[in-house]
Amino acid sequence: MVSPELLEILRCPACVRNGPNAGMLDFVRQTWLVCHDCGRKYPVKNDIPIMLIEEGDKHKETPVEQLGAPA
Amino acid sequence: MNDSNQLIQQQFGAHANLYATSDVHAKGASLARLVALTNPQRDWQVLDVSTGAGHTALTFAPRVARVIATDLTLQMLDAARQLAAERGLANIEFKPADAHALPFDDNTFDLVTNRLALHHFTNARKGIAEMARVCKPGGVVALVDNIVPPDKPTAGYLNHFEQVHSPSHNWAYPVARLEVYFADARLKVEHTETLRKEMEFEPWAERAGASAATKEKLRALLLRDVPESVRQFLTPRADGDKIFFTLTEAIVIGRKE
């Protein structure tokens, strides 16, 4: 689980510098954080979000409904 | 992942426990000075960037509302998490992140710290700009890092010495350069000081996983081939079969305008 307090301040590290409200994230399927702007998907493993751009890149093109559990 | 980040993960991942128990990192004088200079408050949200084994984050956690600590190396974060659990600290979270691209909203933290890590950054200016970005207006960015003298040949020799010791070492800067990076990030430098710390050669080399051949090369750079300006800076000395030398740390405190 990612706490609401953490979700409030977490942003996509690739997009956050693009302006106000850039890089906001949705917490989906209890295991992924998905960027509103670029679609990068950051895995949450053992409740720890892996907020590295290269991790977000791996499933950027995968539709949310096809996301499995993070490897 | 770029080559520099891989080097950092390989080096620190392999030796996380040695950094967790290192006196230089856990009890260095700069840690107490950081607390004294930043005067942490009970309601503060703190970010410790490149936390390593978490020593800075663990020091601030009992004094503030919450600490988030980031690092590129998962094994270092595991070591830090274990130290936090041993101390019963529940207001500290450890998150994987790249210091050059922090995954946080602008203007979020009252204090952002970064201790003994900037010399590993591939782009120190960008790293400091990121710390400034996530710091609240009126908040503080507090940096501690090893520094070199301003003259270029000495700075080059010292950085080569550190690169032989630790392949992920990128560059240590003169304090004046750090102050320029702060100014570029719209951080008003309120305080700068330097501290000398004597290092014992063997554990320092061991922590970085230096081979016997690397240690021999480092000894030569430290004792035999050393230019006078470097000797004056590192002040190497032998005591029995032990070798000691001295590094210099700078503390730079900047307030976001």
JSON list of C-alpha atoms in Angstrom, two decimals, chain B residues 69-236:
[
{"chain": "B", "resi": 69, "resn": "ALA", "atom": "CA", "xyz": [15.24, 9.13, 2.29]},
{"chain": "B", "resi": 70, "resn": "THR", "atom": "CA", "xyz": [16.14, 8.25, -1.29]},
{"chain": "B", "resi": 71, "resn": "ASP", "atom": "CA", "xyz": [18.98, 6.36, -2.89]},
{"chain": "B", "resi": 72, "resn": "LEU", "atom": "CA", "xyz": [19.74, 4.73, -6.22]},
{"chain": "B", "resi": 73, "resn": "THR", "atom": "CA", "xyz": [20.96, 1.48, -4.63]},
{"chain": "B", "resi": 74, "resn": "LEU", "atom": "CA", "xyz": [18.35, -0.91, -3.27]},
{"chain": "B", "resi": 75, "resn": "GLN", "atom": "CA", "xyz": [20.85, -2.76, -1.05]},
{"chain": "B", "resi": 76, "resn": "MET", "atom": "CA", "xyz": [21.84, 0.49, 0.63]},
{"chain": "B", "resi": 77, "resn": "LEU", "atom": "CA", "xyz": [18.16, 1.23, 1.29]},
{"chain": "B", "resi": 78, "resn": "ASP", "atom": "CA", "xyz": [17.73, -2.25, 2.78]},
{"chain": "B", "resi": 79, "resn": "ALA", "atom": "CA", "xyz": [20.67, -1.60, 5.13]},
{"chain": "B", "resi": 80, "resn": "ALA", "atom": "CA", "xyz": [19.20, 1.79, 6.06]},
{"chain": "B", "resi": 81, "resn": "ARG", "atom": "CA", "xyz": [15.73, 0.30, 6.65]},
{"chain": "B", "resi": 82, "resn": "GLN", "atom": "CA", "xyz": [17.26, -2.28, 8.99]},
{"chain": "B", "resi": 83, "resn": "LEU", "atom": "CA", "xyz": [19.07, 0.42, 11.00]},
{"chain": "B", "resi": 84, "resn": "ALA", "atom": "CA", "xyz": [15.80, 2.40, 11.28]},
{"chain": "B", "resi": 85, "resn": "ALA", "atom": "CA", "xyz": [13.95, -0.69, 12.53]},
{"chain": "B", "resi": 86, "resn": "GLU", "atom": "CA", "xyz": [16.69, -1.40, 15.09]},
{"chain": "B", "resi": 87, "resn": "ARG", "atom": "CA", "xyz": [16.27, 2.15, 16.43]},
{"chain": "B", "resi": 88, "resn": "GLY", "atom": "CA", "xyz": [12.46, 1.94, 16.43]},
{"chain": "B", "resi": 89, "resn": "LEU", "atom": "CA", "xyz": [12.08, 4.92, 14.09]},
{"chain": "B", "resi": 90, "resn": "ALA", "atom": "CA", "xyz": [8.64, 4.83, 12.45]},
{"chain": "B", "resi": 91, "resn": "ASN", "atom": "CA", "xyz": [8.60, 8.26, 10.77]},
{"chain": "B", "resi": 92, "resn": "ILE", "atom": "CA", "xyz": [11.17, 7.47, 8.12]},
{"chain": "B", "resi": 93, "resn": "GLU", "atom": "CA", "xyz": [10.59, 6.03, 4.66]},
{"chain": "B", "resi": 94, "resn": "PHE", "atom": "CA", "xyz": [13.25, 4.81, 2.24]},
{"chain": "B", "resi": 95, "resn": "LYS", "atom": "CA", "xyz": [12.53, 5.13, -1.48]},
{"chain": "B", "resi": 96, "resn": "PRO", "atom": "CA", "xyz": [14.56, 4.28, -4.60]},
{"chain": "B", "resi": 97, "resn": "ALA", "atom": "CA", "xyz": [15.12, 7.40, -6.70]},
{"chain": "B", "resi": 98, "resn": "ASP", "atom": "CA", "xyz": [17.72, 9.08, -8.90]},
{"chain": "B", "resi": 99, "resn": "ALA", "atom": "CA", "xyz": [18.99, 12.33, -7.37]},
{"chain": "B", "resi": 100, "resn": "HIS", "atom": "CA", "xyz": [19.10, 13.91, -10.83]},
{"chain": "B", "resi": 101, "resn": "ALA", "atom": "CA", "xyz": [15.34, 13.31, -11.32]},
{"chain": "B", "resi": 102, "resn": "LEU", "atom": "CA", "xyz": [13.60, 13.35, -7.95]},
{"chain": "B", "resi": 103, "resn": "PRO", "atom": "CA", "xyz": [10.05, 11.93, -7.98]},
{"chain": "B", "resi": 104, "resn": "PHE", "atom": "CA", "xyz": [8.50, 14.67, -5.82]},
{"chain": "B", "resi": 105, "resn": "ASP", "atom": "CA", "xyz": [6.35, 17.72, -6.37]},
{"chain": "B", "resi": 106, "resn": "ASP", "atom": "CA", "xyz": [7.91, 21.19, -6.26]},
{"chain": "B", "resi": 107, "resn": "ASN", "atom": "CA", "xyz": [8.09, 23.05, -2.92]},
{"chain": "B", "resi": 108, "resn": "THR", "atom": "CA", "xyz": [7.44, 19.97, -0.75]},
{"chain": "B", "resi": 109, "resn": "PHE", "atom": "CA", "xyz": [10.14, 19.76, 1.95]},
{"chain": "B", "resi": 110, "resn": "ASP", "atom": "CA", "xyz": [11.25, 22.10, 4.75]},
{"chain": "B", "resi": 111, "resn": "LEU", "atom": "CA", "xyz": [14.77, 20.69, 4.64]},
{"chain": "B", "resi": 112, "resn": "VAL", "atom": "CA", "xyz": [16.65, 18.76, 1.97]},
{"chain": "B", "resi": 113, "resn": "THR", "atom": "CA", "xyz": [19.94, 17.14, 2.97]},
{"chain": "B", "resi": 114, "resn": "ASN", "atom": "CA", "xyz": [22.68, 15.50, 0.92]},
{"chain": "B", "resi": 115, "resn": "ARG", "atom": "CA", "xyz": [25.75, 14.20, 2.69]},
{"chain": "B", "resi": 116, "resn": "LEU", "atom": "CA", "xyz": [28.91, 12.69, 1.20]},
{"chain": "B", "resi": 117, "resn": "ALA", "atom": "CA", "xyz": [27.30, 11.81, -2.12]},
{"chain": "B", "resi": 118, "resn": "LEU", "atom": "CA", "xyz": [27.49, 14.74, -4.53]},
{"chain": "B", "resi": 119, "resn": "HIS", "atom": "CA", "xyz": [30.93, 13.65, -5.79]},
{"chain": "B", "resi": 120, "resn": "HIS", "atom": "CA", "xyz": [29.22, 10.56, -7.27]},
{"chain": "B", "resi": 121, "resn": "PHE", "atom": "CA", "xyz": [26.70, 12.64, -9.25]},
{"chain": "B", "resi": 122, "resn": "THR", "atom": "CA", "xyz": [27.27, 12.81, -13.01]},
{"chain": "B", "resi": 123, "resn": "ASN", "atom": "CA", "xyz": [25.79, 16.32, -12.97]},
{"chain": "B", "resi": 124, "resn": "ALA", "atom": "CA", "xyz": [26.22, 18.10, -9.63]},
{"chain": "B", "resi": 125, "resn": "ARG", "atom": "CA", "xyz": [24.56, 21.30, -10.85]},
{"chain": "B", "resi": 126, "resn": "LYS", "atom": "CA", "xyz": [21.43, 19.35, -11.87]},
{"chain": "B", "resi": 127, "resn": "GLY", "atom": "CA", "xyz": [21.42, 17.46, -8.56]},
{"chain": "B", "resi": 128, "resn": "ILE", "atom": "CA", "xyz": [21.51, 20.69, -6.56]},
{"chain": "B", "resi": 129, "resn": "ALA", "atom": "CA", "xyz": [18.83, 22.20, -8.80]},
{"chain": "B", "resi": 130, "resn": "GLU", "atom": "CA", "xyz": [16.59, 19.21, -8.05]},
{"chain": "B", "resi": 131, "resn": "MET", "atom": "CA", "xyz": [17.13, 19.58, -4.30]},
{"chain": "B", "resi": 132, "resn": "ALA", "atom": "CA", "xyz": [16.21, 23.26, -4.62]},
{"chain": "B", "resi": 133, "resn": "ARG", "atom": "CA", "xyz": [13.12, 22.45, -6.68]},
{"chain": "B", "resi": 134, "resn": "VAL", "atom": "CA", "xyz": [11.58, 20.12, -4.07]},
{"chain": "B", "resi": 135, "resn": "CYS", "atom": "CA", "xyz": [12.49, 22.46, -1.19]},
{"chain": "B", "resi": 136, "resn": "LYS", "atom": "CA", "xyz": [9.76, 24.84, 0.02]},
{"chain": "B", "resi": 137, "resn": "PRO", "atom": "CA", "xyz": [10.34, 28.59, -0.45]},
{"chain": "B", "resi": 138, "resn": "GLY", "atom": "CA", "xyz": [12.09, 29.68, 2.75]},
{"chain": "B", "resi": 139, "resn": "GLY", "atom": "CA", "xyz": [13.27, 26.11, 3.32]},
{"chain": "B", "resi": 140, "resn": "VAL", "atom": "CA", "xyz": [16.85, 24.93, 3.55]},
{"chain": "B", "resi": 141, "resn": "VAL", "atom": "CA", "xyz": [19.12, 22.79, 1.39]},
{"chain": "B", "resi": 142, "resn": "ALA", "atom": "CA", "xyz": [22.05, 21.44, 3.43]},
{"chain": "B", "resi": 143, "resn": "LEU", "atom": "CA", "xyz": [24.97, 19.87, 1.59]},
{"chain": "B", "resi": 144, "resn": "VAL", "atom": "CA", "xyz": [28.03, 18.06, 2.92]},
{"chain": "B", "resi": 145, "resn": "ASP", "atom": "CA", "xyz": [30.67, 16.79, 0.54]},
{"chain": "B", "resi": 146, "resn": "ASN", "atom": "CA", "xyz": [34.37, 16.20, 0.17]},
{"chain": "B", "resi": 147, "resn": "ILE", "atom": "CA", "xyz": [36.05, 19.15, -1.50]},
{"chain": "B", "resi": 148, "resn": "VAL", "atom": "CA", "xyz": [39.32, 19.84, -3.32]},
{"chain": "B", "resi": 149, "resn": "PRO", "atom": "CA", "xyz": [41.47, 22.99, -3.47]},
{"chain": "B", "resi": 150, "resn": "PRO", "atom": "CA", "xyz": [40.72, 25.44, -6.28]},
{"chain": "B", "resi": 151, "resn": "ASP", "atom": "CA", "xyz": [43.98, 24.95, -8.21]},
{"chain": "B", "resi": 152, "resn": "LYS", "atom": "CA", "xyz": [43.28, 22.64, -11.11]},
{"chain": "B", "resi": 153, "resn": "PRO", "atom": "CA", "xyz": [46.34, 20.33, -11.09]},
{"chain": "B", "resi": 154, "resn": "THR", "atom": "CA", "xyz": [45.82, 19.54, -7.38]},
{"chain": "B", "resi": 155, "resn": "ALA", "atom": "CA", "xyz": [42.08, 19.11, -7.88]},
{"chain": "B", "resi": 156, "resn": "GLY", "atom": "CA", "xyz": [42.74, 16.79, -10.83]},
{"chain": "B", "resi": 157, "resn": "TYR", "atom": "CA", "xyz": [45.22, 14.65, -8.88]},
{"chain": "B", "resi": 158, "resn": "LEU", "atom": "CA", "xyz": [42.87, 14.32, -5.91]},
{"chain": "B", "resi": 159, "resn": "ASN", "atom": "CA", "xyz": [39.95, 13.37, -8.12]},
{"chain": "B", "resi": 160, "resn": "HIS", "atom": "CA", "xyz": [42.07, 10.78, -9.88]},
{"chain": "B", "resi": 161, "resn": "PHE", "atom": "CA", "xyz": [43.09, 9.37, -6.47]},
{"chain": "B", "resi": 162, "resn": "GLU", "atom": "CA", "xyz": [39.39, 9.12, -5.51]},
{"chain": "B", "resi": 163, "resn": "GLN", "atom": "CA", "xyz": [38.45, 7.56, -8.86]},
{"chain": "B", "resi": 164, "resn": "VAL", "atom": "CA", "xyz": [41.06, 4.83, -8.39]},
{"chain": "B", "resi": 165, "resn": "HIS", "atom": "CA", "xyz": [39.63, 4.22, -4.91]},
{"chain": "B", "resi": 166, "resn": "SER", "atom": "CA", "xyz": [36.01, 4.28, -6.02]},
{"chain": "B", "resi": 167, "resn": "PRO", "atom": "CA", "xyz": [35.10, 3.86, -9.72]},
{"chain": "B", "resi": 168, "resn": "SER", "atom": "CA", "xyz": [31.77, 5.61, -9.17]},
{"chain": "B", "resi": 169, "resn": "HIS", "atom": "CA", "xyz": [33.50, 8.77, -7.92]},
{"chain": "B", "resi": 170, "resn": "ASN", "atom": "CA", "xyz": [32.74, 11.41, -10.54]},
{"chain": "B", "resi": 171, "resn": "TRP", "atom": "CA", "xyz": [34.21, 14.71, -9.31]},
{"chain": "B", "resi": 172, "resn": "ALA", "atom": "CA", "xyz": [34.76, 16.58, -6.04]},
{"chain": "B", "resi": 173, "resn": "TYR", "atom": "CA", "xyz": [34.63, 20.37, -6.38]},
{"chain": "B", "resi": 174, "resn": "PRO", "atom": "CA", "xyz": [36.19, 23.38, -4.69]},
{"chain": "B", "resi": 175, "resn": "VAL", "atom": "CA", "xyz": [33.79, 24.97, -2.23]},
{"chain": "B", "resi": 176, "resn": "ALA", "atom": "CA", "xyz": [33.48, 28.08, -4.42]},
{"chain": "B", "resi": 177, "resn": "ARG", "atom": "CA", "xyz": [32.05, 25.94, -7.22]},
{"chain": "B", "resi": 178, "resn": "LEU", "atom": "CA", "xyz": [29.46, 24.45, -4.86]},
{"chain": "B", "resi": 179, "resn": "GLU", "atom": "CA", "xyz": [28.42, 27.96, -3.87]},
{"chain": "B", "resi": 180, "resn": "VAL", "atom": "CA", "xyz": [27.97, 28.84, -7.56]},
{"chain": "B", "resi": 181, "resn": "TYR", "atom": "CA", "xyz": [25.74, 25.81, -8.05]},
{"chain": "B", "resi": 182, "resn": "PHE", "atom": "CA", "xyz": [23.67, 26.92, -5.05]},
{"chain": "B", "resi": 183, "resn": "ALA", "atom": "CA", "xyz": [23.31, 30.42, -6.48]},
{"chain": "B", "resi": 184, "resn": "ASP", "atom": "CA", "xyz": [22.34, 28.99, -9.88]},
{"chain": "B", "resi": 185, "resn": "ALA", "atom": "CA", "xyz": [19.55, 27.06, -8.12]},
{"chain": "B", "resi": 186, "resn": "ARG", "atom": "CA", "xyz": [18.34, 30.26, -6.41]},
{"chain": "B", "resi": 187, "resn": "LEU", "atom": "CA", "xyz": [19.59, 29.10, -3.04]},
{"chain": "B", "resi": 188, "resn": "LYS", "atom": "CA", "xyz": [21.02, 31.91, -0.94]},
{"chain": "B", "resi": 189, "resn": "VAL", "atom": "CA", "xyz": [24.12, 30.60, 0.79]},
{"chain": "B", "resi": 190, "resn": "GLU", "atom": "CA", "xyz": [23.78, 31.41, 4.48]},
{"chain": "B", "resi": 191, "resn": "HIS", "atom": "CA", "xyz": [26.74, 29.47, 5.83]},
{"chain": "B", "resi": 192, "resn": "THR", "atom": "CA", "xyz": [29.78, 27.60, 4.59]},
{"chain": "B", "resi": 193, "resn": "GLU", "atom": "CA", "xyz": [32.40, 25.82, 6.68]},
{"chain": "B", "resi": 194, "resn": "THR", "atom": "CA", "xyz": [35.03, 23.16, 6.19]},
{"chain": "B", "resi": 195, "resn": "LEU", "atom": "CA", "xyz": [36.00, 20.24, 8.41]},
{"chain": "B", "resi": 196, "resn": "ARG", "atom": "CA", "xyz": [39.11, 18.08, 8.27]},
{"chain": "B", "resi": 197, "resn": "LYS", "atom": "CA", "xyz": [38.68, 14.34, 8.88]},
{"chain": "B", "resi": 198, "resn": "GLU", "atom": "CA", "xyz": [41.52, 11.89, 9.25]},
{"chain": "B", "resi": 199, "resn": "MET", "atom": "CA", "xyz": [41.00, 8.60, 7.45]},
{"chain": "B", "resi": 200, "resn": "GLU", "atom": "CA", "xyz": [42.71, 5.30, 8.09]},
{"chain": "B", "resi": 201, "resn": "PHE", "atom": "CA", "xyz": [43.81, 3.96, 4.72]},
{"chain": "B", "resi": 202, "resn": "GLU", "atom": "CA", "xyz": [42.93, 0.27, 5.08]},
{"chain": "B", "resi": 203, "resn": "PRO", "atom": "CA", "xyz": [39.23, 0.48, 6.10]},
{"chain": "B", "resi": 204, "resn": "TRP", "atom": "CA", "xyz": [38.75, 3.34, 3.64]},
{"chain": "B", "resi": 205, "resn": "ALA", "atom": "CA", "xyz": [40.06, 1.15, 0.81]},
{"chain": "B", "resi": 206, "resn": "GLU", "atom": "CA", "xyz": [38.15, -1.92, 2.03]},
{"chain": "B", "resi": 207, "resn": "ARG", "atom": "CA", "xyz": [34.83, -0.07, 2.04]},
{"chain": "B", "resi": 208, "resn": "ALA", "atom": "CA", "xyz": [35.14, 0.54, -1.68]},
{"chain": "B", "resi": 209, "resn": "GLY", "atom": "CA", "xyz": [36.15, -3.09, -2.33]},
{"chain": "B", "resi": 210, "resn": "ALA", "atom": "CA", "xyz": [39.67, -2.19, -3.49]},
{"chain": "B", "resi": 211, "resn": "SER", "atom": "CA", "xyz": [41.75, -5.15, -4.69]},
{"chain": "B", "resi": 212, "resn": "ALA", "atom": "CA", "xyz": [45.36, -5.66, -3.54]},
{"chain": "B", "resi": 213, "resn": "ALA", "atom": "CA", "xyz": [46.57, -4.12, -6.81]},
{"chain": "B", "resi": 214, "resn": "THR", "atom": "CA", "xyz": [44.30, -1.10, -6.38]},
{"chain": "B", "resi": 215, "resn": "LYS", "atom": "CA", "xyz": [45.49, -0.60, -2.80]},
{"chain": "B", "resi": 216, "resn": "GLU", "atom": "CA", "xyz": [49.08, -0.64, -4.00]},
{"chain": "B", "resi": 217, "resn": "LYS", "atom": "CA", "xyz": [48.28, 1.97, -6.64]},
{"chain": "B", "resi": 218, "resn": "LEU", "atom": "CA", "xyz": [46.53, 4.12, -4.02]},
{"chain": "B", "resi": 219, "resn": "ARG", "atom": "CA", "xyz": [49.51, 3.84, -1.65]},
{"chain": "B", "resi": 220, "resn": "ALA", "atom": "CA", "xyz": [51.78, 5.01, -4.45]},
{"chain": "B", "resi": 221, "resn": "LEU", "atom": "CA", "xyz": [49.51, 7.95, -5.25]},
{"chain": "B", "resi": 222, "resn": "LEU", "atom": "CA", "xyz": [49.33, 8.84, -1.56]},
{"chain": "B", "resi": 223, "resn": "LEU", "atom": "CA", "xyz": [52.92, 8.33, -0.44]},
{"chain": "B", "resi": 224, "resn": "ARG", "atom": "CA", "xyz": [55.42, 7.96, -3.25]},
{"chain": "B", "resi": 225, "resn": "ASP", "atom": "CA", "xyz": [54.45, 9.96, -6.32]},
{"chain": "B", "resi": 226, "resn": "VAL", "atom": "CA", "xyz": [52.56, 12.67, -4.51]},
{"chain": "B", "resi": 227, "resn": "PRO", "atom": "CA", "xyz": [53.08, 16.35, -5.52]},
{"chain": "B", "resi": 228, "resn": "GLU", "atom": "CA", "xyz": [53.78, 18.77, -2.67]},
{"chain": "B", "resi": 229, "resn": "SER", "atom": "CA", "xyz": [50.42, 20.59, -3.02]},
{"chain": "B", "resi": 230, "resn": "VAL", "atom": "CA", "xyz": [48.59, 17.27, -2.66]},
{"chain": "B", "resi": 231, "resn": "ARG", "atom": "CA", "xyz": [50.78, 16.22, 0.27]},
{"chain": "B", "resi": 232, "resn": "GLN", "atom": "CA", "xyz": [49.86, 19.44, 2.05]},
{"chain": "B", "resi": 233, "resn": "PHE", "atom": "CA", "xyz": [46.16, 18.78, 1.45]},
{"chain": "B", "resi": 234, "resn": "LEU", "atom": "CA", "xyz": [46.05, 15.07, 2.33]},
{"chain": "B", "resi": 235, "resn": "THR", "atom": "CA", "xyz": [48.79, 15.19, 5.01]},
{"chain": "B", "resi": 236, "resn": "PRO", "atom": "CA", "xyz": [49.55, 11.45, 4.76]}
]
